[in-house]
């Protein structure tokens, strides 16, 4: 699981790992930690 604040940078890294290094079990947290915070734990401090 790769994640960043919004999910865009981590999506780039996931694609690179899949395309260049044949990773097949790597995932991006869609929307990043900010969407996760919104959906799962609103008590997490926004940064």
PDB file of N, CA and C in Angstrom:
ATOM      1  N   UNK A   1       0.859  -1.165   0.000  1.00  0.00           N
ATOM      2  CA  UNK A   1       0.000   0.000   0.000  1.00  0.00           C
ATOM      3  C   UNK A   1       0.903   1.223   0.000  1.00  0.00           C
ATOM      4  N   UNK A   2       0.713   2.048  -0.998  1.00  0.00           N
ATOM      5  CA  UNK A   2       1.448   3.306  -1.116  1.00  0.00           C
ATOM      6  C   UNK A   2       0.421   4.430  -0.988  1.00  0.00           C
ATOM      7  N   UNK A   3       0.764   5.454  -0.224  1.00  0.00           N
ATOM      8  CA  UNK A   3      -0.151   6.587  -0.135  1.00  0.00           C
ATOM      9  C   UNK A   3       0.618   7.877   0.058  1.00  0.00           C
ATOM     10  N   UNK A   4      -0.061   8.956  -0.297  1.00  0.00           N
ATOM     11  CA  UNK A   4       0.452  10.299  -0.072  1.00  0.00           C
ATOM     12  C   UNK A   4      -0.739  11.136   0.395  1.00  0.00           C
ATOM     13  N   UNK A   5      -0.596  12.407   0.419  1.00  0.00           N
ATOM     14  CA  UNK A   5      -1.666  13.274   0.926  1.00  0.00           C
ATOM     15  C   UNK A   5      -2.937  13.176   0.081  1.00  0.00           C
ATOM     16  N   UNK A   6      -2.806  13.247  -1.250  1.00  0.00           N
ATOM     17  CA  UNK A   6      -3.993  13.279  -2.111  1.00  0.00           C
ATOM     18  C   UNK A   6      -4.133  12.075  -3.032  1.00  0.00           C
ATOM     19  N   UNK A   7      -3.123  11.234  -3.091  1.00  0.00           N
ATOM     20  CA  UNK A   7      -3.191  10.041  -3.929  1.00  0.00           C
ATOM     21  C   UNK A   7      -2.573  10.170  -5.303  1.00  0.00           C
ATOM     22  N   UNK A   8      -2.207  11.367  -5.710  1.00  0.00           N
ATOM     23  CA  UNK A   8      -1.667  11.527  -7.069  1.00  0.00           C
ATOM     24  C   UNK A   8      -0.202  11.101  -7.167  1.00  0.00           C
ATOM     25  N   UNK A   9       0.624  11.514  -6.227  1.00  0.00           N
ATOM     26  CA  UNK A   9       2.042  11.106  -6.260  1.00  0.00           C
ATOM     27  C   UNK A   9       2.178   9.610  -6.031  1.00  0.00           C
ATOM     28  N   UNK A  10       1.393   9.076  -5.123  1.00  0.00           N
ATOM     29  CA  UNK A  10       1.483   7.636  -4.859  1.00  0.00           C
ATOM     30  C   UNK A  10       1.002   6.828  -6.059  1.00  0.00           C
ATOM     31  N   UNK A  11       0.025   7.323  -6.804  1.00  0.00           N
ATOM     32  CA  UNK A  11      -0.428   6.633  -8.018  1.00  0.00           C
ATOM     33  C   UNK A  11       0.704   6.549  -9.036  1.00  0.00           C
ATOM     34  N   UNK A  12       1.489   7.614  -9.148  1.00  0.00           N
ATOM     35  CA  UNK A  12       2.635   7.617 -10.058  1.00  0.00           C
ATOM     36  C   UNK A  12       3.656   6.564  -9.642  1.00  0.00           C
ATOM     37  N   UNK A  13       3.920   6.462  -8.358  1.00  0.00           N
ATOM     38  CA  UNK A  13       4.888   5.485  -7.856  1.00  0.00           C
ATOM     39  C   UNK A  13       4.382   4.063  -8.073  1.00  0.00           C
ATOM     40  N   UNK A  14       3.101   3.828  -7.825  1.00  0.00           N
ATOM     41  CA  UNK A  14       2.528   2.496  -8.049  1.00  0.00           C
ATOM     42  C   UNK A  14       2.688   2.100  -9.512  1.00  0.00           C
ATOM     43  N   UNK A  15       2.379   3.014 -10.422  1.00  0.00           N
ATOM     44  CA  UNK A  15       2.521   2.713 -11.853  1.00  0.00           C
ATOM     45  C   UNK A  15       3.976   2.413 -12.205  1.00  0.00           C
ATOM     46  N   UNK A  16       4.903   3.191 -11.654  1.00  0.00           N
ATOM     47  CA  UNK A  16       6.319   2.947 -11.913  1.00  0.00           C
ATOM     48  C   UNK A  16       6.741   1.569 -11.400  1.00  0.00           C
ATOM     49  N   UNK A  17       6.318   1.209 -10.212  1.00  0.00           N
ATOM     50  CA  UNK A  17       6.670  -0.098  -9.651  1.00  0.00           C
ATOM     51  C   UNK A  17       6.105  -1.235 -10.500  1.00  0.00           C
ATOM     52  N   UNK A  18       4.876  -1.061 -10.972  1.00  0.00           N
ATOM     53  CA  UNK A  18       4.259  -2.092 -11.817  1.00  0.00           C
ATOM     54  C   UNK A  18       4.952  -2.183 -13.173  1.00  0.00           C
ATOM     55  N   UNK A  19       5.173  -1.046 -13.809  1.00  0.00           N
ATOM     56  CA  UNK A  19       5.713  -1.025 -15.171  1.00  0.00           C
ATOM     57  C   UNK A  19       7.205  -1.346 -15.243  1.00  0.00           C
ATOM     58  N   UNK A  20       7.977  -0.806 -14.331  1.00  0.00           N
ATOM     59  CA  UNK A  20       9.432  -0.928 -14.418  1.00  0.00           C
ATOM     60  C   UNK A  20      10.027  -2.058 -13.590  1.00  0.00           C
ATOM     61  N   UNK A  21       9.300  -2.497 -12.567  1.00  0.00           N
ATOM     62  CA  UNK A  21       9.864  -3.491 -11.656  1.00  0.00           C
ATOM     63  C   UNK A  21       8.975  -4.718 -11.490  1.00  0.00           C
ATOM     64  N   UNK A  22       7.953  -4.824 -12.320  1.00  0.00           N
ATOM     65  CA  UNK A  22       7.060  -5.992 -12.358  1.00  0.00           C
ATOM     66  C   UNK A  22       6.368  -6.287 -11.030  1.00  0.00           C
ATOM     67  N   UNK A  23       6.131  -5.264 -10.220  1.00  0.00           N
ATOM     68  CA  UNK A  23       5.351  -5.462  -9.001  1.00  0.00           C
ATOM     69  C   UNK A  23       3.920  -5.784  -9.419  1.00  0.00           C
ATOM     70  N   UNK A  24       3.321  -6.760  -8.763  1.00  0.00           N
ATOM     71  CA  UNK A  24       1.930  -7.084  -9.089  1.00  0.00           C
ATOM     72  C   UNK A  24       1.039  -7.086  -7.850  1.00  0.00           C
ATOM     73  N   UNK A  25       1.591  -6.702  -6.720  1.00  0.00           N
ATOM     74  CA  UNK A  25       0.813  -6.687  -5.490  1.00  0.00           C
ATOM     75  C   UNK A  25       1.061  -5.377  -4.737  1.00  0.00           C
ATOM     76  N   UNK A  26       0.896  -4.264  -5.451  1.00  0.00           N
ATOM     77  CA  UNK A  26       1.101  -2.944  -4.866  1.00  0.00           C
ATOM     78  C   UNK A  26      -0.130  -2.096  -5.180  1.00  0.00           C
ATOM     79  N   UNK A  27      -0.571  -1.321  -4.207  1.00  0.00           N
ATOM     80  CA  UNK A  27      -1.831  -0.596  -4.340  1.00  0.00           C
ATOM     81  C   UNK A  27      -1.677   0.851  -3.913  1.00  0.00           C
ATOM     82  N   UNK A  28      -2.481   1.704  -4.511  1.00  0.00           N
ATOM     83  CA  UNK A  28      -2.541   3.119  -4.177  1.00  0.00           C
ATOM     84  C   UNK A  28      -3.792   3.371  -3.344  1.00  0.00           C
ATOM     85  N   UNK A  29      -3.665   4.186  -2.309  1.00  0.00           N
ATOM     86  CA  UNK A  29      -4.823   4.613  -1.533  1.00  0.00           C
ATOM     87  C   UNK A  29      -5.486   5.745  -2.314  1.00  0.00           C
ATOM     88  N   UNK A  30      -6.542   5.409  -3.049  1.00  0.00           N
ATOM     89  CA  UNK A  30      -7.219   6.370  -3.920  1.00  0.00           C
ATOM     90  C   UNK A  30      -7.711   7.567  -3.110  1.00  0.00           C
ATOM     91  N   UNK A  31      -7.299   8.752  -3.503  1.00  0.00           N
ATOM     92  CA  UNK A  31      -7.673   9.965  -2.781  1.00  0.00           C
ATOM     93  C   UNK A  31      -6.722  10.304  -1.655  1.00  0.00           C
ATOM     94  N   UNK A  32      -5.774   9.429  -1.400  1.00  0.00           N
ATOM     95  CA  UNK A  32      -4.760   9.682  -0.382  1.00  0.00           C
ATOM     96  C   UNK A  32      -5.294   9.671   1.036  1.00  0.00           C
ATOM     97  N   UNK A  33      -4.427  10.085   1.933  1.00  0.00           N
ATOM     98  CA  UNK A  33      -4.770  10.086   3.354  1.00  0.00           C
ATOM     99  C   UNK A  33      -5.886  11.080   3.647  1.00  0.00           C
ATOM    100  N   UNK A  34      -6.029  12.117   2.821  1.00  0.00           N
ATOM    101  CA  UNK A  34      -7.088  13.096   3.065  1.00  0.00           C
ATOM    102  C   UNK A  34      -8.472  12.499   2.804  1.00  0.00           C
ATOM    103  N   UNK A  35      -8.616  11.708   1.758  1.00  0.00           N
ATOM    104  CA  UNK A  35      -9.907  11.060   1.519  1.00  0.00           C
ATOM    105  C   UNK A  35     -10.169   9.995   2.577  1.00  0.00           C
ATOM    106  N   UNK A  36      -9.121   9.259   2.947  1.00  0.00           N
ATOM    107  CA  UNK A  36      -9.275   8.256   3.999  1.00  0.00           C
ATOM    108  C   UNK A  36      -9.757   8.925   5.277  1.00  0.00           C
ATOM    109  N   UNK A  37      -9.144  10.059   5.608  1.00  0.00           N
ATOM    110  CA  UNK A  37      -9.548  10.819   6.797  1.00  0.00           C
ATOM    111  C   UNK A  37     -11.027  11.191   6.714  1.00  0.00           C
ATOM    112  N   UNK A  38     -11.445  11.669   5.564  1.00  0.00           N
ATOM    113  CA  UNK A  38     -12.832  12.097   5.368  1.00  0.00           C
ATOM    114  C   UNK A  38     -13.801  10.919   5.494  1.00  0.00           C
ATOM    115  N   UNK A  39     -13.404   9.762   4.962  1.00  0.00           N
ATOM    116  CA  UNK A  39     -14.289   8.591   4.943  1.00  0.00           C
ATOM    117  C   UNK A  39     -14.231   7.753   6.215  1.00  0.00           C
ATOM    118  N   UNK A  40     -13.090   7.745   6.906  1.00  0.00           N
ATOM    119  CA  UNK A  40     -12.884   6.780   7.986  1.00  0.00           C
ATOM    120  C   UNK A  40     -12.699   7.424   9.355  1.00  0.00           C
ATOM    121  N   UNK A  41     -11.862   8.448   9.447  1.00  0.00           N
ATOM    122  CA  UNK A  41     -11.503   8.980  10.766  1.00  0.00           C
ATOM    123  C   UNK A  41     -11.345  10.491  10.716  1.00  0.00           C
ATOM    124  N   UNK A  42     -12.449  11.195  10.883  1.00  0.00           N
ATOM    125  CA  UNK A  42     -12.419  12.655  10.800  1.00  0.00           C
ATOM    126  C   UNK A  42     -11.701  13.294  11.979  1.00  0.00           C
ATOM    127  N   UNK A  43     -11.340  12.496  12.993  1.00  0.00           N
ATOM    128  CA  UNK A  43     -10.592  13.055  14.118  1.00  0.00           C
ATOM    129  C   UNK A  43      -9.116  13.227  13.784  1.00  0.00           C
ATOM    130  N   UNK A  44      -8.659  12.598  12.697  1.00  0.00           N
ATOM    131  CA  UNK A  44      -7.272  12.750  12.266  1.00  0.00           C
ATOM    132  C   UNK A  44      -7.043  14.199  11.855  1.00  0.00           C
ATOM    133  N   UNK A  45      -5.988  14.793  12.384  1.00  0.00           N
ATOM    134  CA  UNK A  45      -5.697  16.192  12.082  1.00  0.00           C
ATOM    135  C   UNK A  45      -5.390  16.367  10.598  1.00  0.00           C
ATOM    136  N   UNK A  46      -6.014  17.357   9.992  1.00  0.00           N
ATOM    137  CA  UNK A  46      -5.752  17.675   8.584  1.00  0.00           C
ATOM    138  C   UNK A  46      -4.444  18.444   8.488  1.00  0.00           C
ATOM    139  N   UNK A  47      -3.634  18.089   7.521  1.00  0.00           N
ATOM    140  CA  UNK A  47      -2.350  18.768   7.339  1.00  0.00           C
ATOM    141  C   UNK A  47      -2.210  19.275   5.937  1.00  0.00           C
TER     142      UNK A  47
END
